[in-house]
PDB file of C-alpha atoms in Angstrom:
ATOM      1  CA  UNK Y 246     -54.575  32.546  20.254  1.00 70.00           C
ATOM      2  CA  UNK Y 247     -53.645  29.522  22.332  1.00 85.00           C
ATOM      3  CA  UNK Y 248     -55.710  28.857  25.429  1.00 93.00           C
ATOM      4  CA  UNK Y 249     -55.552  26.471  28.352  1.00 95.00           C
ATOM      5  CA  UNK Y 250     -57.370  23.193  27.717  1.00 95.00           C
ATOM      6  CA  UNK Y 251     -60.875  23.032  29.152  1.00 94.00           C
ATOM      7  CA  UNK Y 252     -62.067  20.027  31.123  1.00 92.00           C
ATOM      8  CA  UNK Y 253     -64.102  18.963  28.073  1.00 94.00           C
ATOM      9  CA  UNK Y 254     -61.109  18.954  25.721  1.00 93.00           C
ATOM     10  CA  UNK Y 255     -58.544  17.414  28.083  1.00 95.00           C
ATOM     11  CA  UNK Y 256     -59.778  13.841  27.741  1.00 94.00           C
ATOM     12  CA  UNK Y 257     -59.890  13.639  23.948  1.00 94.00           C
ATOM     13  CA  UNK Y 258     -56.495  15.328  23.562  1.00 95.00           C
ATOM     14  CA  UNK Y 259     -54.607  13.852  26.517  1.00 97.00           C
ATOM     15  CA  UNK Y 260     -55.976  10.316  26.964  1.00 97.00           C
ATOM     16  CA  UNK Y 261     -54.113   8.947  23.911  1.00 97.00           C
ATOM     17  CA  UNK Y 262     -50.908  10.481  25.293  1.00 97.00           C
ATOM     18  CA  UNK Y 263     -51.494   8.916  28.713  1.00 97.00           C
ATOM     19  CA  UNK Y 264     -51.861   5.573  26.943  1.00 97.00           C
ATOM     20  CA  UNK Y 265     -48.433   6.202  25.378  1.00 97.00           C
ATOM     21  CA  UNK Y 266     -46.790   6.798  28.763  1.00 98.00           C
ATOM     22  CA  UNK Y 267     -47.226  10.524  29.313  1.00 98.00           C
ATOM     23  CA  UNK Y 268     -48.198  11.564  32.854  1.00 98.00           C
ATOM     24  CA  UNK Y 269     -49.482  14.663  34.601  1.00 97.00           C
ATOM     25  CA  UNK Y 270     -46.787  16.425  36.631  1.00 97.00           C
ATOM     26  CA  UNK Y 271     -47.605  16.546  40.351  1.00 97.00           C
ATOM     27  CA  UNK Y 272     -48.361  20.090  41.469  1.00 96.00           C
ATOM     28  CA  UNK Y 273     -48.316  21.573  37.945  1.00 96.00           C
ATOM     29  CA  UNK Y 274     -50.619  21.774  34.973  1.00 96.00           C
ATOM     30  CA  UNK Y 275     -48.072  20.016  32.748  1.00 98.00           C
ATOM     31  CA  UNK Y 276     -47.390  16.622  31.185  1.00 98.00           C
ATOM     32  CA  UNK Y 277     -44.137  14.665  31.212  1.00 98.00           C
ATOM     33  CA  UNK Y 278     -42.530  11.593  29.724  1.00 98.00           C
ATOM     34  CA  UNK Y 279     -39.111   9.968  29.851  1.00 98.00           C
ATOM     35  CA  UNK Y 280     -37.784   8.433  26.648  1.00 98.00           C
ATOM     36  CA  UNK Y 281     -35.017   5.805  26.593  1.00 98.00           C
ATOM     37  CA  UNK Y 282     -32.812   5.292  23.550  1.00 98.00           C
ATOM     38  CA  UNK Y 283     -30.096   2.817  22.574  1.00 98.00           C
ATOM     39  CA  UNK Y 284     -27.363   5.441  22.792  1.00 98.00           C
ATOM     40  CA  UNK Y 285     -26.537   9.085  23.404  1.00 98.00           C
ATOM     41  CA  UNK Y 286     -26.377   9.675  19.642  1.00 98.00           C
ATOM     42  CA  UNK Y 287     -29.903   8.303  19.199  1.00 98.00           C
ATOM     43  CA  UNK Y 288     -31.205  10.444  22.076  1.00 98.00           C
ATOM     44  CA  UNK Y 289     -29.535  13.591  20.800  1.00 97.00           C
ATOM     45  CA  UNK Y 290     -30.690  12.929  17.236  1.00 98.00           C
ATOM     46  CA  UNK Y 291     -34.285  12.595  18.451  1.00 98.00           C
ATOM     47  CA  UNK Y 292     -33.953  15.832  20.411  1.00 98.00           C
ATOM     48  CA  UNK Y 293     -32.676  17.574  17.289  1.00 98.00           C
ATOM     49  CA  UNK Y 294     -35.608  16.342  15.202  1.00 98.00           C
ATOM     50  CA  UNK Y 295     -38.075  17.359  17.936  1.00 98.00           C
ATOM     51  CA  UNK Y 296     -36.390  20.769  18.299  1.00 98.00           C
ATOM     52  CA  UNK Y 297     -36.991  21.533  14.618  1.00 98.00           C
ATOM     53  CA  UNK Y 298     -40.753  21.052  15.129  1.00 98.00           C
ATOM     54  CA  UNK Y 299     -40.728  22.952  18.436  1.00 97.00           C
ATOM     55  CA  UNK Y 300     -39.059  25.909  16.737  1.00 97.00           C
ATOM     56  CA  UNK Y 301     -41.402  25.732  13.733  1.00 97.00           C
ATOM     57  CA  UNK Y 302     -44.412  25.854  16.079  1.00 96.00           C
ATOM     58  CA  UNK Y 303     -42.747  28.368  18.451  1.00 94.00           C
ATOM     59  CA  UNK Y 304     -43.439  26.040  21.361  1.00 94.00           C
ATOM     60  CA  UNK Y 305     -40.402  24.880  23.296  1.00 94.00           C
ATOM     61  CA  UNK Y 306     -40.219  21.978  25.752  1.00 96.00           C
ATOM     62  CA  UNK Y 307     -38.580  21.802  29.128  1.00 97.00           C
ATOM     63  CA  UNK Y 308     -36.247  18.856  28.708  1.00 97.00           C
ATOM     64  CA  UNK Y 309     -33.049  17.262  29.887  1.00 98.00           C
ATOM     65  CA  UNK Y 310     -30.745  14.619  28.474  1.00 97.00           C
ATOM     66  CA  UNK Y 311     -28.499  12.224  30.380  1.00 98.00           C
ATOM     67  CA  UNK Y 312     -26.711   9.781  28.100  1.00 97.00           C
ATOM     68  CA  UNK Y 313     -29.514   7.723  26.468  1.00 98.00           C
ATOM     69  CA  UNK Y 314     -32.425   9.208  28.431  1.00 98.00           C
ATOM     70  CA  UNK Y 315     -34.485  12.297  27.598  1.00 98.00           C
ATOM     71  CA  UNK Y 316     -37.066  13.640  30.038  1.00 98.00           C
ATOM     72  CA  UNK Y 317     -39.613  16.041  28.550  1.00 98.00           C
ATOM     73  CA  UNK Y 318     -42.105  18.320  30.306  1.00 98.00           C
ATOM     74  CA  UNK Y 319     -44.683  20.245  28.308  1.00 98.00           C
ATOM     75  CA  UNK Y 320     -46.803  23.174  29.462  1.00 97.00           C
ATOM     76  CA  UNK Y 321     -47.757  26.471  27.879  1.00 97.00           C
ATOM     77  CA  UNK Y 322     -46.374  29.216  30.076  1.00 93.00           C
ATOM     78  CA  UNK Y 323     -48.389  31.949  28.316  1.00 92.00           C
ATOM     79  CA  UNK Y 324     -51.690  30.369  29.417  1.00 94.00           C
ATOM     80  CA  UNK Y 325     -50.551  28.922  32.738  1.00 93.00           C
ATOM     81  CA  UNK Y 326     -51.096  25.273  31.894  1.00 96.00           C
ATOM     82  CA  UNK Y 327     -51.625  22.610  29.272  1.00 97.00           C
ATOM     83  CA  UNK Y 328     -52.804  23.788  25.853  1.00 97.00           C
ATOM     84  CA  UNK Y 329     -53.477  22.126  22.520  1.00 96.00           C
ATOM     85  CA  UNK Y 330     -49.886  23.041  21.544  1.00 96.00           C
ATOM     86  CA  UNK Y 331     -48.586  20.728  24.274  1.00 97.00           C
ATOM     87  CA  UNK Y 332     -50.696  17.844  22.982  1.00 97.00           C
ATOM     88  CA  UNK Y 333     -49.602  18.599  19.407  1.00 97.00           C
ATOM     89  CA  UNK Y 334     -45.898  18.627  20.307  1.00 98.00           C
ATOM     90  CA  UNK Y 335     -46.265  15.468  22.428  1.00 98.00           C
ATOM     91  CA  UNK Y 336     -47.919  13.669  19.494  1.00 98.00           C
ATOM     92  CA  UNK Y 337     -45.089  14.789  17.216  1.00 98.00           C
ATOM     93  CA  UNK Y 338     -42.497  13.556  19.722  1.00 98.00           C
ATOM     94  CA  UNK Y 339     -44.262  10.196  19.821  1.00 98.00           C
ATOM     95  CA  UNK Y 340     -44.196   9.954  16.028  1.00 97.00           C
ATOM     96  CA  UNK Y 341     -40.464  10.767  15.984  1.00 97.00           C
ATOM     97  CA  UNK Y 342     -39.637   8.174  18.651  1.00 97.00           C
TER      98      UNK Y 342
END
């Protein structure tokens, strides 16, 4: 069962993501990042690769794509905030970028 990150686990799981450009969303228990690519095809290809992992892990991002830019927001709706699944998917997105 997935659970909301405790204060003790937030630092170890989220600090490396913050160093990679992820940020906490104002007014929400969520993290966000905007990725820039060379082209629409590169952006859409990255989204496709990320979507395969999101589906495999049954954890789907809130995201939008405008030409070569993809903005991602991650939160776990079932627990009302950030969970280890969000950190896991963010790390995977970083590795695919």
